[in-house]
PDB file of C-alpha atoms in Angstrom:
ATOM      1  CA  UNK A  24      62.762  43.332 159.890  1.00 92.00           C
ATOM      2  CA  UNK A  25      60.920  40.580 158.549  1.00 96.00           C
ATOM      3  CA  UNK A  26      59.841  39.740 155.199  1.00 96.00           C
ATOM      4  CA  UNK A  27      56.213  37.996 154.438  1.00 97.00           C
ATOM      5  CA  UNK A  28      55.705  36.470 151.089  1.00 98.00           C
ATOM      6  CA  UNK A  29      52.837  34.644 150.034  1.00 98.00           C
ATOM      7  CA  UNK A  30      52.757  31.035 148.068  1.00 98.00           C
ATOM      8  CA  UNK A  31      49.606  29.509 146.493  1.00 98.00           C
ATOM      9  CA  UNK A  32      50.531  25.627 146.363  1.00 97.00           C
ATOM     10  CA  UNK A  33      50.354  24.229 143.592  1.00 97.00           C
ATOM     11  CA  UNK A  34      49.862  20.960 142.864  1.00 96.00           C
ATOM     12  CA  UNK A  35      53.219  19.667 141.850  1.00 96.00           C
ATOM     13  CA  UNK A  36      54.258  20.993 144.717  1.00 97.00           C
ATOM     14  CA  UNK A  37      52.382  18.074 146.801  1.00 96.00           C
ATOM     15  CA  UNK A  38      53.131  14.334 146.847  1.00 93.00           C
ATOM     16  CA  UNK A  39      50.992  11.030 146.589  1.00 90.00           C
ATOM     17  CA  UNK A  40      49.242  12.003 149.825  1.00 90.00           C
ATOM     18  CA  UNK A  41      48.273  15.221 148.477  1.00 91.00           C
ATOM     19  CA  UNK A  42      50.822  17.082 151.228  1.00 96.00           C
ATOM     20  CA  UNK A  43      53.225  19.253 150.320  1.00 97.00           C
ATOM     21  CA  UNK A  44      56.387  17.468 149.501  1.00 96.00           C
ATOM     22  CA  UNK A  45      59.603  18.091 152.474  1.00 96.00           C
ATOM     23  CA  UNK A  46      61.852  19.245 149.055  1.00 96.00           C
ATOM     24  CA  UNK A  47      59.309  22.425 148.572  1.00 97.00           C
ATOM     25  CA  UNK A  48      60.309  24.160 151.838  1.00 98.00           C
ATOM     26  CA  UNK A  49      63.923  25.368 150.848  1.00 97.00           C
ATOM     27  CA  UNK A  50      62.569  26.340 147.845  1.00 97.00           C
ATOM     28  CA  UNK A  51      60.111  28.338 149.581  1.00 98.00           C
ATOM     29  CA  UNK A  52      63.198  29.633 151.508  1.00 98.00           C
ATOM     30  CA  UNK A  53      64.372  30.775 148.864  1.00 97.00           C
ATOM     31  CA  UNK A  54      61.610  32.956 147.952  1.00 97.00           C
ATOM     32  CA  UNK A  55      61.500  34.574 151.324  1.00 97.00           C
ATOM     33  CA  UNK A  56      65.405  35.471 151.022  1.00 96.00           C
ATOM     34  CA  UNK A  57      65.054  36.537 147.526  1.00 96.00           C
ATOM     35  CA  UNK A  58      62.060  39.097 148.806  1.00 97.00           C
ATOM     36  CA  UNK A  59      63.720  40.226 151.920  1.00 96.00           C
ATOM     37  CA  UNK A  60      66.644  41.702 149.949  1.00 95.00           C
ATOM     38  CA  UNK A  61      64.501  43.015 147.238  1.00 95.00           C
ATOM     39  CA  UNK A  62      62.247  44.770 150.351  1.00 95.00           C
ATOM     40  CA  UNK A  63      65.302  46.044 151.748  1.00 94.00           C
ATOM     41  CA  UNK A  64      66.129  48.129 148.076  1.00 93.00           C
ATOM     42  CA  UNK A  65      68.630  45.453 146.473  1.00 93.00           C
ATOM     43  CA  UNK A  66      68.117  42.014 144.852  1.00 92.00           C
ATOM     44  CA  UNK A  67      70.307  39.410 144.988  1.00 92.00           C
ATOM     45  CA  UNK A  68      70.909  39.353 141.189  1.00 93.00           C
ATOM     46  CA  UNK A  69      72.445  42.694 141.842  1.00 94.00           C
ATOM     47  CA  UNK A  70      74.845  41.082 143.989  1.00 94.00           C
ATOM     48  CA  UNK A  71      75.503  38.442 141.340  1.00 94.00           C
ATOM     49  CA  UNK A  72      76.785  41.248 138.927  1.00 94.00           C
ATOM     50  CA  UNK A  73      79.144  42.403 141.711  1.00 94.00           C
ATOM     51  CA  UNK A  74      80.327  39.265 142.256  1.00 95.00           C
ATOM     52  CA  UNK A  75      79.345  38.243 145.723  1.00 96.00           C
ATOM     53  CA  UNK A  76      77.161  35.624 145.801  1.00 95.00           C
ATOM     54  CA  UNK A  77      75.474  33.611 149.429  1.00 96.00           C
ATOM     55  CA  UNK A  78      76.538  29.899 148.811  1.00 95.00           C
ATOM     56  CA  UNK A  79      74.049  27.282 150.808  1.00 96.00           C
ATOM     57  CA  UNK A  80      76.519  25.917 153.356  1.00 97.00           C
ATOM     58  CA  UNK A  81      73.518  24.586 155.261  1.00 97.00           C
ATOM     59  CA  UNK A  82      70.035  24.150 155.394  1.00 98.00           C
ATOM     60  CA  UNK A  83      67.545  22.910 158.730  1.00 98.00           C
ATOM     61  CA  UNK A  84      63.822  22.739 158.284  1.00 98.00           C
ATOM     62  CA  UNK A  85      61.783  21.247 161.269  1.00 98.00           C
ATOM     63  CA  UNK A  86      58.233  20.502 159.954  1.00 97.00           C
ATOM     64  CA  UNK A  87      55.826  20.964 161.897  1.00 98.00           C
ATOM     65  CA  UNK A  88      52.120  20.624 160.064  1.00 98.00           C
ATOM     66  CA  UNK A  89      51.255  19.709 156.731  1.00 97.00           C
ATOM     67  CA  UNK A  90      50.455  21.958 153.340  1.00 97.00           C
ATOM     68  CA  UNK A  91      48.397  21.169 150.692  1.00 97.00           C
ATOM     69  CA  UNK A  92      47.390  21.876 147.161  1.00 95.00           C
ATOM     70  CA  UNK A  93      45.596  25.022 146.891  1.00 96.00           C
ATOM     71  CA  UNK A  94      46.148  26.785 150.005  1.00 97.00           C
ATOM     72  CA  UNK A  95      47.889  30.279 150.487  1.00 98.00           C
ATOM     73  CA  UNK A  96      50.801  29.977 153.102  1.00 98.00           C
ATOM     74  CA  UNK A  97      53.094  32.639 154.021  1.00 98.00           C
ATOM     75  CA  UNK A  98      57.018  32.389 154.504  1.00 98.00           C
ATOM     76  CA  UNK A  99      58.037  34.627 156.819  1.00 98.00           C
ATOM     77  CA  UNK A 100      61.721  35.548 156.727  1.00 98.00           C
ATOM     78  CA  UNK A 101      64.469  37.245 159.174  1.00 97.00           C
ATOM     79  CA  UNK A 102      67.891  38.065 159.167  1.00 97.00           C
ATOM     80  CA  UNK A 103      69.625  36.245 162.065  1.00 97.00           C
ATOM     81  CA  UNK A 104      73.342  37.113 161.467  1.00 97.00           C
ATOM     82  CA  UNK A 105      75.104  38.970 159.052  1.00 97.00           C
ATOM     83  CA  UNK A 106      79.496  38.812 159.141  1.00 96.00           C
ATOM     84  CA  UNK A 107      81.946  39.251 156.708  1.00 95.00           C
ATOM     85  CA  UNK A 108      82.151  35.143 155.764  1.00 96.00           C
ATOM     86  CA  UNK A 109      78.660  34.093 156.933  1.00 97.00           C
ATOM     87  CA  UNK A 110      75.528  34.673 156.589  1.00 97.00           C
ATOM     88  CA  UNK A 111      72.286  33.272 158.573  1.00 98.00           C
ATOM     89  CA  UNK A 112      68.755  33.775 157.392  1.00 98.00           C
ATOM     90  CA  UNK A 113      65.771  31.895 159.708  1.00 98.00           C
ATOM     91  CA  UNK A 114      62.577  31.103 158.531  1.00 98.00           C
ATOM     92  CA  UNK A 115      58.600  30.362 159.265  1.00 98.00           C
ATOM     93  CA  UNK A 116      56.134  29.132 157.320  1.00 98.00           C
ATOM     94  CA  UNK A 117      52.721  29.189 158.065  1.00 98.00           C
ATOM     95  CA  UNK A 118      48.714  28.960 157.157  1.00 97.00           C
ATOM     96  CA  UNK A 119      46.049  31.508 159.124  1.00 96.00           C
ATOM     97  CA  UNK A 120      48.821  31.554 162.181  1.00 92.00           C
ATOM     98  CA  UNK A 121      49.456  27.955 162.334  1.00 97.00           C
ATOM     99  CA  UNK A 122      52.925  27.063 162.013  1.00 98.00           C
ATOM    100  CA  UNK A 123      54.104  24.251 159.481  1.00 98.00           C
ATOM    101  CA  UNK A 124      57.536  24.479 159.234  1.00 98.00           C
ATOM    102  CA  UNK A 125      60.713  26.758 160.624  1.00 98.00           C
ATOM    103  CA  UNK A 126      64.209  26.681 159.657  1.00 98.00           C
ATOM    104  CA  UNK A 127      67.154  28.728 158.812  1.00 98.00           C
ATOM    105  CA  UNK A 128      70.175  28.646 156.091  1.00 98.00           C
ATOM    106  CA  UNK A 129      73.544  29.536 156.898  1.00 98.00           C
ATOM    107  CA  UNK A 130      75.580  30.658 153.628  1.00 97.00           C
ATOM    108  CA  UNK A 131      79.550  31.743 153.168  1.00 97.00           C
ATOM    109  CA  UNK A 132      80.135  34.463 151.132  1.00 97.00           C
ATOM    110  CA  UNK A 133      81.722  33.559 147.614  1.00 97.00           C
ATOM    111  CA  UNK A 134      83.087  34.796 144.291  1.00 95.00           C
ATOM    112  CA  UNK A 135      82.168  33.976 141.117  1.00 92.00           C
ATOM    113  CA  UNK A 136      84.786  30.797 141.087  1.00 93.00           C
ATOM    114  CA  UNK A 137      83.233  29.174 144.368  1.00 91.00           C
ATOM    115  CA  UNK A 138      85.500  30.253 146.759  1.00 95.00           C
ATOM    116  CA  UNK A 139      85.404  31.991 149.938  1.00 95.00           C
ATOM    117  CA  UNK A 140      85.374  35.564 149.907  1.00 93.00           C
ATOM    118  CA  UNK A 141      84.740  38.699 152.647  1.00 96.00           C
ATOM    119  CA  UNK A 142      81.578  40.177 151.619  1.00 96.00           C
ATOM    120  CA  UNK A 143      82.227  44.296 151.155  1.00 95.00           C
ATOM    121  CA  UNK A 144      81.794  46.472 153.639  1.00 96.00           C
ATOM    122  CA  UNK A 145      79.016  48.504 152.075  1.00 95.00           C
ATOM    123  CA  UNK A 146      76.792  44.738 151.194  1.00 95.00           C
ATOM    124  CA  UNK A 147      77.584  44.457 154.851  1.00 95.00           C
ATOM    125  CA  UNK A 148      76.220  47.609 155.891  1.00 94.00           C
ATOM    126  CA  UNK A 149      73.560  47.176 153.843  1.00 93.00           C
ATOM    127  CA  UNK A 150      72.543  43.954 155.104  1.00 94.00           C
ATOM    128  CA  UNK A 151      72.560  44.671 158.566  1.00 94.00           C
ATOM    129  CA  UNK A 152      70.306  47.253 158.837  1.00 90.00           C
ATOM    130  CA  UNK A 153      67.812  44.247 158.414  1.00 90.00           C
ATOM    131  CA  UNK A 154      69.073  43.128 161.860  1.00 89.00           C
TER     132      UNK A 154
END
């Protein structure tokens, strides 16, 4: 499964030579994460309220081609791995089919106070069907 969601940039988005700025993409990330849960019938704020929350342990972006103001790109997200302590999301993000950036995010699988925790077997379940 793959999610697609759509960005108009926006001009704060950009830097002095009108491109978007490298500290936009994770952000963008995060969009596309947020979406694929919500696609898949759960957001992630209803994991908050359980208590299980995806803590960045890492983040790669490889850029590729530049983005600028105004134009519609797409970040296209995919479940790589789901386990009971880690989780690994990958991303694309790209304009009419051309690709300007990929990366993925690896996250542990925390409480409330920070620390390491097994996700549930039924977030598990439910996560992996996006696999």
């Amino acid at each position: 499964m793959e999610s697609r969601t759509a960005i108009r940039v926006r001009y704060a988005e950009t830097d002095a030579m009108g491109i978007v700025h490298h500290a936009v993409y994770p952000v963008w990330m995060e969009l596309g994460r947020s979406d694929l849960l919500r696609e898949l019938g759960q957001s992630y704020a209803d994991w908050e309220k359980r208590g299980v929350m995806l803590s960045v342990a890492e983040i790669r972006v490889r850029y590729r081609a530049p983005a600028r103001y105004d134009e519609l790109v797409e970040v296209c997200t995919r479940l790589k791995e789901a386990g009971r302590r880690k989780v690994i999301f990958a991303y694309r993000v790209q304009r009419e089919g051309t690709l300007l950036a990929e990366g993925e995010s690896v996250h542990v699988v925390t409480g409330p106070d920070g620390r390491a925790h097994a996700m549930p077997e039924d977030l598990l379940r439910f996560i992996s069907q996006a696999l």
